[in-house]
Structures are given as C-alpha cells and as structure tokens.
mmCIF file of C-alpha atoms and ligand atoms in Angstrom:
data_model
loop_
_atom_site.group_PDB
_atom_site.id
_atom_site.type_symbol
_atom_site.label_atom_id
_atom_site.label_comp_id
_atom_site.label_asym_id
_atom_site.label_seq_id
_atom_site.Cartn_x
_atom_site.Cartn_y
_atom_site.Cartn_z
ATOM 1 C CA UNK A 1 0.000 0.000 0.000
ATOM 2 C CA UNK A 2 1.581 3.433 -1.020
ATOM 3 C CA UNK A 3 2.259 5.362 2.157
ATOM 4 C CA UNK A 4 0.795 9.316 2.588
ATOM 5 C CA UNK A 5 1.248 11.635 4.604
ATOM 6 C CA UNK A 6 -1.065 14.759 5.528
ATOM 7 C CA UNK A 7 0.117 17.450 7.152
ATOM 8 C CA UNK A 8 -2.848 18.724 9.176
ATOM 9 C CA UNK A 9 -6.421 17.122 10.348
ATOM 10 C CA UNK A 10 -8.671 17.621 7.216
ATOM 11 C CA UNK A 11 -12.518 16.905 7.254
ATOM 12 C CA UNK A 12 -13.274 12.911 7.613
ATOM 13 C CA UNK A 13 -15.685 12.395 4.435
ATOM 14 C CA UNK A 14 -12.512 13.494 2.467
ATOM 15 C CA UNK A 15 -9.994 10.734 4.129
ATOM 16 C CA UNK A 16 -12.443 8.132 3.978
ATOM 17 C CA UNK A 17 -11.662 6.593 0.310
ATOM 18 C CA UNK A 18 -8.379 7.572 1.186
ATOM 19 C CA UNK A 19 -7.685 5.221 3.829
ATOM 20 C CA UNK A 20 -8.977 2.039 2.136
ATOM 21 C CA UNK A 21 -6.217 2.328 -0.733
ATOM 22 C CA UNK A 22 -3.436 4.159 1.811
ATOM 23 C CA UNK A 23 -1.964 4.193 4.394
ATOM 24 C CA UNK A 24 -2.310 6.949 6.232
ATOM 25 C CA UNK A 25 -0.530 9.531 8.267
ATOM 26 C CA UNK A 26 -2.172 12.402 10.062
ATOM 27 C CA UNK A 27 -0.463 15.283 11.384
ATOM 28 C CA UNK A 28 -2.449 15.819 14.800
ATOM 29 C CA UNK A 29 -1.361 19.009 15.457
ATOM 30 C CA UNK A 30 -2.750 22.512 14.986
ATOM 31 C CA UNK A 31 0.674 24.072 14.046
ATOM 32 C CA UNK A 32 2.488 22.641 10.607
ATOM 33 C CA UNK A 33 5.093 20.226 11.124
ATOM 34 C CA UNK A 34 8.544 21.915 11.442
ATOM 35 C CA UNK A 35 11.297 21.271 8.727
ATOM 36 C CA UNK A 36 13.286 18.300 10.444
ATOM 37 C CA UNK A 37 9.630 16.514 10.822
ATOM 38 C CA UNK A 38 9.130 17.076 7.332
ATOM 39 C CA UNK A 39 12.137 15.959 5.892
ATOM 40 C CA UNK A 40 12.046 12.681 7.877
ATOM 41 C CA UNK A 41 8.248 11.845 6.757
ATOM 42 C CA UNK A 42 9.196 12.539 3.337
ATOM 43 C CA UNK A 43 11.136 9.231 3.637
ATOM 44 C CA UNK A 44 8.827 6.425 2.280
ATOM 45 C CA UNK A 45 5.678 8.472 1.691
ATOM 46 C CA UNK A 46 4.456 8.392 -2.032
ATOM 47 C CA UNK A 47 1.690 11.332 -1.583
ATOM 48 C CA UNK A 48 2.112 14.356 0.757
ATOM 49 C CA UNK A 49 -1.012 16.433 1.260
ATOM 50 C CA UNK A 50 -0.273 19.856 2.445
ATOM 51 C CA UNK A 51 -1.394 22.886 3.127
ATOM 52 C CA UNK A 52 0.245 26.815 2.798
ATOM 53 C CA UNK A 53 2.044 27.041 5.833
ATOM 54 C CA UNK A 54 4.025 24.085 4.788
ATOM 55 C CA UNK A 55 7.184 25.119 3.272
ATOM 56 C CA UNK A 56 7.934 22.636 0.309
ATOM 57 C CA UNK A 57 10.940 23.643 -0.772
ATOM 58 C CA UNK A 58 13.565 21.531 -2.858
ATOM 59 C CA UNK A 59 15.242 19.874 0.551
ATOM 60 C CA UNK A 60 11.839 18.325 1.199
ATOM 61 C CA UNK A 61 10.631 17.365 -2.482
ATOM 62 C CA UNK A 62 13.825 15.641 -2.815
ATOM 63 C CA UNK A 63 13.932 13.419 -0.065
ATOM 64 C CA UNK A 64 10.728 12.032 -1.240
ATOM 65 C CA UNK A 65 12.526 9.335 -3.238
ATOM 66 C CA UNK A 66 8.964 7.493 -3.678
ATOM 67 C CA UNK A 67 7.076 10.328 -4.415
ATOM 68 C CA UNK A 68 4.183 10.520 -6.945
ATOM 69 C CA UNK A 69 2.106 13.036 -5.868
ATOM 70 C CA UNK A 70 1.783 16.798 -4.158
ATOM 71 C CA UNK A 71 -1.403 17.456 -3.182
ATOM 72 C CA UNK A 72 -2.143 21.109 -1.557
ATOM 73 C CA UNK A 73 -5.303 22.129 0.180
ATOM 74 C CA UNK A 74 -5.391 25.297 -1.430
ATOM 75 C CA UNK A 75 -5.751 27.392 -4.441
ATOM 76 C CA UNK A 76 -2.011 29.506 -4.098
ATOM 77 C CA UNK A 77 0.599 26.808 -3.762
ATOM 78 C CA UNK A 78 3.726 29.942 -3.715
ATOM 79 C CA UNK A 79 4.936 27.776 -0.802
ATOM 80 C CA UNK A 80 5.431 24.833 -2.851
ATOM 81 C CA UNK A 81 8.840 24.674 -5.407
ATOM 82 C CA UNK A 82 6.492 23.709 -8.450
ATOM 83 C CA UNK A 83 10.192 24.125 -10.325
ATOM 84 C CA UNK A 84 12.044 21.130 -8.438
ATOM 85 C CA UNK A 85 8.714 19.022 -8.397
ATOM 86 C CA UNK A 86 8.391 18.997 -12.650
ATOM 87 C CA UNK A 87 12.257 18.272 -12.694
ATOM 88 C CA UNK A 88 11.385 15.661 -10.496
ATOM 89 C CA UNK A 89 8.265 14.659 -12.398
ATOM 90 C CA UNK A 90 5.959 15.278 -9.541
ATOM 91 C CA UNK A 91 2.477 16.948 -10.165
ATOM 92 C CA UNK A 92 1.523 19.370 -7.618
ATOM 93 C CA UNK A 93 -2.507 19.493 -6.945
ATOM 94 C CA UNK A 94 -4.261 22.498 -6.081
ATOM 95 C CA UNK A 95 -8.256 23.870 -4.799
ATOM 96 C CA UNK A 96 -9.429 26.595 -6.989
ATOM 97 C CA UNK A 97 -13.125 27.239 -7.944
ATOM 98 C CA UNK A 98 -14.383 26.352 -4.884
ATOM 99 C CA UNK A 99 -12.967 28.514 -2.679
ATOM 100 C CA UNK A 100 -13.800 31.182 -5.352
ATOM 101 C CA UNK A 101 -17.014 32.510 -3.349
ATOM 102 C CA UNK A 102 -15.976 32.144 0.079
ATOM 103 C CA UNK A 103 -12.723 34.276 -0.819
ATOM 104 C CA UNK A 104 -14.851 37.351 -2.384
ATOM 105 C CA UNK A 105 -17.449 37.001 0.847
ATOM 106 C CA UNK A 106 -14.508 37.611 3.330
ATOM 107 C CA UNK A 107 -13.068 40.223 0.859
ATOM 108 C CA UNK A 108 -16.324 42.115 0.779
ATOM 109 C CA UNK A 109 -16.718 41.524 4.718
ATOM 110 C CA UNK A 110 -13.070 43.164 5.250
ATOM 111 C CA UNK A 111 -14.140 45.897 2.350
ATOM 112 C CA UNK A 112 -17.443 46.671 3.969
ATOM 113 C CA UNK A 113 -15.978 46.599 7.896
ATOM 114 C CA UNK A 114 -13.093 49.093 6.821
ATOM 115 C CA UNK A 115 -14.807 51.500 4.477
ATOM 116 C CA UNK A 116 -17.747 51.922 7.358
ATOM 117 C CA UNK A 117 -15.376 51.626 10.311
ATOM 118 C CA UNK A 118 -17.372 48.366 11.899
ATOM 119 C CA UNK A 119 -14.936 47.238 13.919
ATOM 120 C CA UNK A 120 -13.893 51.121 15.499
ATOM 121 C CA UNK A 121 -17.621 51.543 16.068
ATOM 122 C CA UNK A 122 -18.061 48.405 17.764
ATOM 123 C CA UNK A 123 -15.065 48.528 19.837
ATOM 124 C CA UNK A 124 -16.231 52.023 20.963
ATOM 125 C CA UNK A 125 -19.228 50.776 21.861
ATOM 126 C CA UNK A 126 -17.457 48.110 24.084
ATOM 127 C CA UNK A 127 -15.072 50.568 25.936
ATOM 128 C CA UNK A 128 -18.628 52.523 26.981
ATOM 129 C CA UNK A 129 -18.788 55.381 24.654
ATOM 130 C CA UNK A 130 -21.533 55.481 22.396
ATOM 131 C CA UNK A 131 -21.753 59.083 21.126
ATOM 132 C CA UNK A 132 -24.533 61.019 20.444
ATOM 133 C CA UNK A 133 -25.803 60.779 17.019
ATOM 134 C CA UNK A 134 -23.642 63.331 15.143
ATOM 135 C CA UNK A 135 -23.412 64.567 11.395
ATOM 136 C CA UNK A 136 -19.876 63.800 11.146
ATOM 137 C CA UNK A 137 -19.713 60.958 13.844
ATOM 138 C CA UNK A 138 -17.722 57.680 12.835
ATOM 139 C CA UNK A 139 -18.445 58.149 8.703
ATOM 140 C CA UNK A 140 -16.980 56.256 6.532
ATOM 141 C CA UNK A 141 -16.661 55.491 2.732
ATOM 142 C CA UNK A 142 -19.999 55.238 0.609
ATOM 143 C CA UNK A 143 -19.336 52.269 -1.669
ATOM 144 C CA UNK A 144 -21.910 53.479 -4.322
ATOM 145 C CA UNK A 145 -20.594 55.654 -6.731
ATOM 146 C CA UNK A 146 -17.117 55.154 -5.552
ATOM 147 C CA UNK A 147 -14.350 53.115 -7.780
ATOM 148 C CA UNK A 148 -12.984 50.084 -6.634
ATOM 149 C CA UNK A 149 -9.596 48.908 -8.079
ATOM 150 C CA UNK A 150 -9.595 45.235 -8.700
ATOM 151 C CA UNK A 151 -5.564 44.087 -9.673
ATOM 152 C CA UNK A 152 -6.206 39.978 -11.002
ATOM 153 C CA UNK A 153 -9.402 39.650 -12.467
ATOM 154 C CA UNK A 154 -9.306 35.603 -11.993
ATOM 155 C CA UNK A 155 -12.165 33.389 -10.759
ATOM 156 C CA UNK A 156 -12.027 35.157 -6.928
ATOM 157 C CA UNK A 157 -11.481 39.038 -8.845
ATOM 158 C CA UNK A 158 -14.406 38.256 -10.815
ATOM 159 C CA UNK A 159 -16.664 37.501 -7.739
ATOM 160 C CA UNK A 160 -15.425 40.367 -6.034
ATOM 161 C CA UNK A 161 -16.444 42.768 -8.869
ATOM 162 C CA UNK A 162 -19.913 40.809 -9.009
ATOM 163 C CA UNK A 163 -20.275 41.966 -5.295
ATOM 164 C CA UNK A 164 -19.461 45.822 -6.366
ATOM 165 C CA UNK A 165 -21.757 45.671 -9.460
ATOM 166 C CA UNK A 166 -24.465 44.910 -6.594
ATOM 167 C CA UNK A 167 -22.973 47.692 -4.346
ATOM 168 C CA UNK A 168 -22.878 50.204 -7.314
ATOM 169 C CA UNK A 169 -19.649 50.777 -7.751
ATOM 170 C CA UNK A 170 -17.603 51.976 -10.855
ATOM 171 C CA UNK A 171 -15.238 49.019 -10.931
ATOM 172 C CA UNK A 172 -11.877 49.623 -13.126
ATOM 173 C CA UNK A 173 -9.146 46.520 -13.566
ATOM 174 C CA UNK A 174 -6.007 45.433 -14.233
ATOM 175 C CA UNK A 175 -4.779 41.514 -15.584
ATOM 176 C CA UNK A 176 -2.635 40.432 -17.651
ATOM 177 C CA UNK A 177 -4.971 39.976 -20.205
ATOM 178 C CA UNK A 178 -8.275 41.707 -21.111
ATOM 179 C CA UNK A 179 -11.512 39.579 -19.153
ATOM 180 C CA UNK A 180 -14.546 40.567 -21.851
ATOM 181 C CA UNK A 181 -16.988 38.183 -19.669
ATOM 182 C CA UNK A 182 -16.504 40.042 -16.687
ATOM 183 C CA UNK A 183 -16.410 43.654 -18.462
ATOM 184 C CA UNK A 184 -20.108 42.827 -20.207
ATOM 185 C CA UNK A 185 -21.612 41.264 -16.944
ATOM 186 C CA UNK A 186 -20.330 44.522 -14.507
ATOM 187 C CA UNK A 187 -19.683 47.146 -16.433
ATOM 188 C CA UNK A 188 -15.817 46.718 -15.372
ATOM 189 C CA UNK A 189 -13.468 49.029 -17.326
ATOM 190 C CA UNK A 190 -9.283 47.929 -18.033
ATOM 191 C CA UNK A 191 -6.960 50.319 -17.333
ATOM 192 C CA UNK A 192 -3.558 50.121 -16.327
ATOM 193 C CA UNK A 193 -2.158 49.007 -13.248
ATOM 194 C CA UNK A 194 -1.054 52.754 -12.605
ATOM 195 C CA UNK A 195 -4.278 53.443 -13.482
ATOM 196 C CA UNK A 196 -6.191 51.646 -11.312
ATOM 197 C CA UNK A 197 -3.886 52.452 -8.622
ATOM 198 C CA UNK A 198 -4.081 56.035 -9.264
ATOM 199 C CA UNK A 199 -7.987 56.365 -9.711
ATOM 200 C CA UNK A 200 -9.197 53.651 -7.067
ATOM 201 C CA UNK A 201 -11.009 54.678 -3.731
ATOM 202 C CA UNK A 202 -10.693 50.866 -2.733
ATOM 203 C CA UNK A 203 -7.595 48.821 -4.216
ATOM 204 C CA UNK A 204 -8.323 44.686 -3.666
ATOM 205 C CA UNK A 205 -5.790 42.314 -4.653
ATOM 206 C CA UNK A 206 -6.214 38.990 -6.575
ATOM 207 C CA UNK A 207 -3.216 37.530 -7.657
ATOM 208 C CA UNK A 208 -0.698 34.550 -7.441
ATOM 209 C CA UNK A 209 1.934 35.672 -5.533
ATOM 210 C CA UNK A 210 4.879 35.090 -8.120
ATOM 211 C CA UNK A 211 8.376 36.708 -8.947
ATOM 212 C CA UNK A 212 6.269 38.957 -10.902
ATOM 213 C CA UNK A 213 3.589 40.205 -8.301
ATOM 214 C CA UNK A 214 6.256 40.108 -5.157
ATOM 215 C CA UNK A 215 5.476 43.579 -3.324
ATOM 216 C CA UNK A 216 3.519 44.800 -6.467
ATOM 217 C CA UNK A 217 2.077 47.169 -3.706
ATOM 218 C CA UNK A 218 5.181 48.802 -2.623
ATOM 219 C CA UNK A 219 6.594 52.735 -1.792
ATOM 220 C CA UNK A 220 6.010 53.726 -5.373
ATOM 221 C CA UNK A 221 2.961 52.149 -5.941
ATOM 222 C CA UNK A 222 1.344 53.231 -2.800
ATOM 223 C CA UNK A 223 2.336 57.061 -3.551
ATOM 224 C CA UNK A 224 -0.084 56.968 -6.401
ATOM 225 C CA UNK A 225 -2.949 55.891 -4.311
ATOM 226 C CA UNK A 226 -5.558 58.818 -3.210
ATOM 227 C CA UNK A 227 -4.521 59.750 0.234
ATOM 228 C CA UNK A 228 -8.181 58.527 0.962
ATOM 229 C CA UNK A 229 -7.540 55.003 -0.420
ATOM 230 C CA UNK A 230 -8.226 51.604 0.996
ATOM 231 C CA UNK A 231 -5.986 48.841 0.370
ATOM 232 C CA UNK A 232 -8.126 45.044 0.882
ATOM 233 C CA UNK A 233 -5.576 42.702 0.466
ATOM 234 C CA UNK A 234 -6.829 38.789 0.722
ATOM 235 C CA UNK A 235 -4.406 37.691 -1.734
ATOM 236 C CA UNK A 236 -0.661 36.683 -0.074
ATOM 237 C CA UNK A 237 1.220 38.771 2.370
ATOM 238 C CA UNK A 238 3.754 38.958 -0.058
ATOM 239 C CA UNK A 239 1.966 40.633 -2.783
ATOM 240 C CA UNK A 240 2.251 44.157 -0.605
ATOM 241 C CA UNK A 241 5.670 45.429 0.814
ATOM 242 C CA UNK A 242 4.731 45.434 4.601
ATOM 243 C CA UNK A 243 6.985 48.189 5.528
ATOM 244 C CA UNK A 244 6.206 50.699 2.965
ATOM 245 C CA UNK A 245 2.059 49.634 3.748
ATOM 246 C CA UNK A 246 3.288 50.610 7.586
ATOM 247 C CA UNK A 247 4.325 53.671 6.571
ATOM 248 C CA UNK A 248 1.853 54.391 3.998
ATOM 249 C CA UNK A 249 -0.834 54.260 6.902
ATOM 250 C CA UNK A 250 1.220 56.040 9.570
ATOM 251 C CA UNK A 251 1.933 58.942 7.257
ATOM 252 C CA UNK A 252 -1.363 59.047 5.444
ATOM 253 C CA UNK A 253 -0.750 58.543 2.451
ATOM 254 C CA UNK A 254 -3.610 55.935 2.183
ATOM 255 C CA UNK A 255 -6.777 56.196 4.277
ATOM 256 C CA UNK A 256 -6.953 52.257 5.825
ATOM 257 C CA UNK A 257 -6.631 49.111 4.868
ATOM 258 C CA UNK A 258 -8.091 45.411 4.894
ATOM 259 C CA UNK A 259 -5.945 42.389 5.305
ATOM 260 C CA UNK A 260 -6.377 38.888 5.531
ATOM 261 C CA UNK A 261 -2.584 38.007 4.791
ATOM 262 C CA UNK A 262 0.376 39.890 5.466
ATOM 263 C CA UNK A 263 4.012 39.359 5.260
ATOM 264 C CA UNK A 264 5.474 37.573 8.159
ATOM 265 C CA UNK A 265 2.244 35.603 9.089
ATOM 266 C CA UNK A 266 1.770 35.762 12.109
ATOM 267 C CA UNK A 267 2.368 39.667 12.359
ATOM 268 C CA UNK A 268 4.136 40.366 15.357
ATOM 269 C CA UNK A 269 2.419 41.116 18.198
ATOM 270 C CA UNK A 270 3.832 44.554 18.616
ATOM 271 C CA UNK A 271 3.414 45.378 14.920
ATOM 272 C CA UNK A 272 2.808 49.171 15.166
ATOM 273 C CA UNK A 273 -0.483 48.330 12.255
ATOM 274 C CA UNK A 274 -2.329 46.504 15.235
ATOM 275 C CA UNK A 275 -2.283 49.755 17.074
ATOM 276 C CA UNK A 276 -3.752 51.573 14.381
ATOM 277 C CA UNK A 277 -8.202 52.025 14.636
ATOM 278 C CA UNK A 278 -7.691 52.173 10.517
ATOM 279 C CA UNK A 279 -6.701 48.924 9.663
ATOM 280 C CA UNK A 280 -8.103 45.316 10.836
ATOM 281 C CA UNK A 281 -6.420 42.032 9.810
ATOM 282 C CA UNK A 282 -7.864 38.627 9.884
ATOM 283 C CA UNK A 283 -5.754 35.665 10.210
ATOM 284 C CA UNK A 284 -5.373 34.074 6.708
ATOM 285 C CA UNK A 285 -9.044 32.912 6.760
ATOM 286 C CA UNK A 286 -10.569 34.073 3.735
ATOM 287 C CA UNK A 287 -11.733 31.041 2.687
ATOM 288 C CA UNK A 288 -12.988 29.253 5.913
ATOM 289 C CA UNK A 289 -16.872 28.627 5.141
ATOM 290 C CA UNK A 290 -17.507 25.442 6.816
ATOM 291 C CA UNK A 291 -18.663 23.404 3.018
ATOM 292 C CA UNK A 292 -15.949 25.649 1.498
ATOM 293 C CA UNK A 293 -13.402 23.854 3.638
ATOM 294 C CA UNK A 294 -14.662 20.598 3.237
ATOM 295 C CA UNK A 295 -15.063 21.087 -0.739
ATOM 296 C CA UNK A 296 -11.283 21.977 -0.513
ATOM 297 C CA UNK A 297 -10.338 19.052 1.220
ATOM 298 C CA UNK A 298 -12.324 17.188 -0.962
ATOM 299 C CA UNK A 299 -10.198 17.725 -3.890
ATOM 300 C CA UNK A 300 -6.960 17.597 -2.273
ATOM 301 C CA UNK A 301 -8.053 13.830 -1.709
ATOM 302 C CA UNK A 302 -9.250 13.301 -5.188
ATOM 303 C CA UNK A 303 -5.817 14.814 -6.685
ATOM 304 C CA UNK A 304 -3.830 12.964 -4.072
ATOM 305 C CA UNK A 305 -5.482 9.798 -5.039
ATOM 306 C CA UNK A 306 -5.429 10.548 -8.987
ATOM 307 C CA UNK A 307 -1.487 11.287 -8.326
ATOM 308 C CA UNK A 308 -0.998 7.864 -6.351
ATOM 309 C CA UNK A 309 -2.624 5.488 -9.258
ATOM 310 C CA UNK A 310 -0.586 8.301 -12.118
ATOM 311 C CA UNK A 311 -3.960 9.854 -13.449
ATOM 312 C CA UNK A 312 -4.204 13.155 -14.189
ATOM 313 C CA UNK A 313 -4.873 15.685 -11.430
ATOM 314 C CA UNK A 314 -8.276 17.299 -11.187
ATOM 315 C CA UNK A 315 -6.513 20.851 -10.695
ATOM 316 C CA UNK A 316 -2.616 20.679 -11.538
ATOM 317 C CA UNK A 317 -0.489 23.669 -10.659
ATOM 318 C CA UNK A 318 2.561 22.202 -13.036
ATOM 319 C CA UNK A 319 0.589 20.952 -15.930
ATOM 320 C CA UNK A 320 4.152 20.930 -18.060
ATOM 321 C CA UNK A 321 5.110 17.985 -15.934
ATOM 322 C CA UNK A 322 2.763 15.829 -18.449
ATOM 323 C CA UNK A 323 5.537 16.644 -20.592
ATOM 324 C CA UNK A 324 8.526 15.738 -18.685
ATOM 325 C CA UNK A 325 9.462 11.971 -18.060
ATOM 326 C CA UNK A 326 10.942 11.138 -14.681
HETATM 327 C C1 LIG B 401 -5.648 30.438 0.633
HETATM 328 O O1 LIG B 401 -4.996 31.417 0.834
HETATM 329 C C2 LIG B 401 -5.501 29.618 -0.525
HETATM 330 O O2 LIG B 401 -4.554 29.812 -1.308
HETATM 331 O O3 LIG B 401 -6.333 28.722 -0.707
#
C-alpha cells in the first residue's frame, strides 16, 4: 500500500476513500510540522497532502525518493517549489473554484468593515462610549458611486467585482490579459495598473503571488494611491511590501486598509499596524466557510489519489510535468 502523509487534520468524508487504498498519516497538530519533521516523513511516503504554511521547498521534495504526488489544500501553492517538483516529475494538486465565493465574501466583509469603520464603532461601543448621534460621527466610505480597483481579475477578482456591481460601484481593472466576460456582466473598465492604482477609492488584490507580483504594492505604488484610499488585500502577504504599507498608513498617504494576509504571518504582536483604529487584519481565513473547507479538502483527496494510481490531477499547478518523463 503506497504510504501518505497529511500534514494537518482535514474533514473525515474526504480521508475516507483515502484510507482504504493508503496508508495513512495524520499530522495531529494545529501548528504545521517543522522542517526536520518534514524531511524525515518525506522518507517512504508516495503522496504528501499539504497545506500553505508548509514550506515545500527543494530539501523536502527531494527526499521524497517514492514520491508521486503533491497534493495542496489550497488554491495559491507559492509555498510549494512547483520548479524542483516537474524536474522531479511530480504533479503538484491544487483547490481553486471552490474557494472562489468564500474568498470574495470575506473580501467584501473586510471591504465593507473598513470602508464603514465596523470594527472602530463596535469597539467604541465596548469601551462605553456610544456618542450622540452626530453629522460627522464615525463616517466612513460610501461604496456606491465610488471606484474600486480590482488588480487579477481571476475566478475570486471576478466575484469580487460581481459583489461591487451589486454595491454600485464603478469598478476599473487590471490583468494580464483583457476579461470581456466580466467587463459585459459589470460594467468593469481595463486600465492600467497605474491606473487603477491612481484612480481607485478601494484597491483589492487577486493575484498569485509570483516573482512577478512580489510587493507589487510597494513605496512607489502606494504614492499613487488617493490619500483617501483603501488597500483590501486577501491575496498573499507577499503581494504588498509590509513596511512601505506601515508607513503608507502612519503617514497618510492611504486612508486604511483590509488584510487577511500579510508578510510575516503571524504579524508580530507589537506590529505598530495593530495599534492603528484604521486597519483590521484577519488571520489568513478568507476562505474558511464550513462546506468551502470541506469542498477543498475534498479535492486535495481526489488529486492525491489521482497522483498515487498516475492519473491526471483534477486541478494541476505544473501541468508541463505531463511533458517531462521522470
Ligand atoms: C488560501 O490562501 C488559498 O490559497 O487557498
């Protein structure tokens, strides 16, 4: 029986065909395995399911000398050497599509909570003050009528100008290529990415993280932001440049922001952006809806198990290794 190992619990209608044609291992704990735990269950195993905290880099992939198959439980797999893995003529599964709606729910949730100060107002509320209804007392950002930047128009870009269409907002774009579906069904207009950086009054981020989108939001790109900008980032941590974010907000030179990643994850617990009312940050949970997760965890199995009996994966995130021969 080939031998797998999984590096968190996952849901237990997902493991079940699983376990009657491998055998299994199960991470039990809620923190990822650390490197030299890794490494040593890499020994033997023929499928490795893992998630984004796991970082498989060329070390690990290589001491798999029996493996067939890397199966992630997610739709970004940046923390996965996809290069090393073809050379090695492993396919690497990933989870998009399902995750698609779940992703542009929390990104509208973050969107919404920043741009009418939700979490300020509530925490005011639990420290005793409630002020008196006032003209100008904890506004925020009207959504209709104002622009909102999408950068990625992908599956989760797409559902998150769906959500603005319903919000009415004027929604402009950038992608690497021009998204006609998406432009006839919400009105959403390409521009370039200075553009859209430029004209935005909420920026939200929907791409890979890849050599080519590493700190995309950095000092320059933040300086052409309106100094009344949001920033909603739910894509990686990576994507923004954390320090010139810090000092975007501390100097004003955007107006908040919304993160569900950020670069380290955790964030330190004395990161100066936890002191600030104007931003709120969610721990990397963008696409935790209860079916989401098991959906996800469905297909991780399903690509696993298509990788142990050398089928094609359901969602492969190195299709040229169909090319390659071991
Ligand atoms: C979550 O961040 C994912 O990539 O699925």
């Amino acid at each position: 029986m080939d031998k797998v190992f999984i590096t968190r619990k996952i849901s237990a209608d997902a493991l079940e065909i699983l376990t009657s044609i491998a055998n299994v291992e199960i991470w039990p704990e809620e923190t990822p395995p650390q490197k030299d735990t890794l490494l040593s269950k890499m020994e033997g195993i023929s499928g490795l399911l893992s998630l984004l905290t796991d970082p498989i880099d060329r070390e690990v992939i290589v001491k798999g000398k029996n493996l067939k198959v890397i199966s992630q439980m997610a739709v970004g797999f940046d923390n996965i050497d996809t290069k090393t893995a073809t050379t090695n003529g492993i396919p690497v599964g990933h989870t998009p599509g399902v995750l698609t709606e779940a992703t542009a729910d929390h990104t509208w949730a973050l969107l919404m909570a920043v741009a009418r100060r939700i979490v300020e107002a509530h925490n005011e509320v639990h420290d005793g003050i409630w002020r008196p209804w006032g003209p100008d007392v904890l506004c925020g950002m009207d959504l209709s009528g104002s622009t909102l930047g999408i950068i990625g128009m992908g599956r989760i870009g797409k559902a998150v100008a769906r959500r603005a269409k319903g919000f009415g907002m004027r929604i402009l774009y950038y992608d690497t290529s021009l998204q006609k579906d998406i432009e006839a069904e919400t009105g959403a207009i390409f521009s370039d990415m200075k553009n859209v950086f430029s004209q935005s009054d909420i920026l939200s981020l929907h791409v890979y993280l890849s050599e080519t989108t590493k700190q995309l939001v950095n000092a320059k790109t933040l300086a052409l932001m309106k100094p009344t900008a949001i920033l909603i980032n739910t894509s990686r941590g990576g994507v923004v440049d954390s320090i010139a974010l810090t000092n975007a907000i501390l100097e004003k030179k955007i107006a908040a922001a919304g993160l569900d990643v950020f670069d380290p994850e955790p964030i330190p617990l004395n990161h100066i952006l936890l002191q600030q009312k104007n931003v709120i940050i969610t721990p990397h949970i963008a696409s935790a809806g209860k079916t989401t997760r098991q959906k996800m965890a469905q297909i991780a199995v399903q690509n696993l198990i298509n990788g142990l009996r050398g089928e094609p994966l359901l969602h492969c995130a190195n299709p040229e290794v169909y090319s390659k021969s071991k």
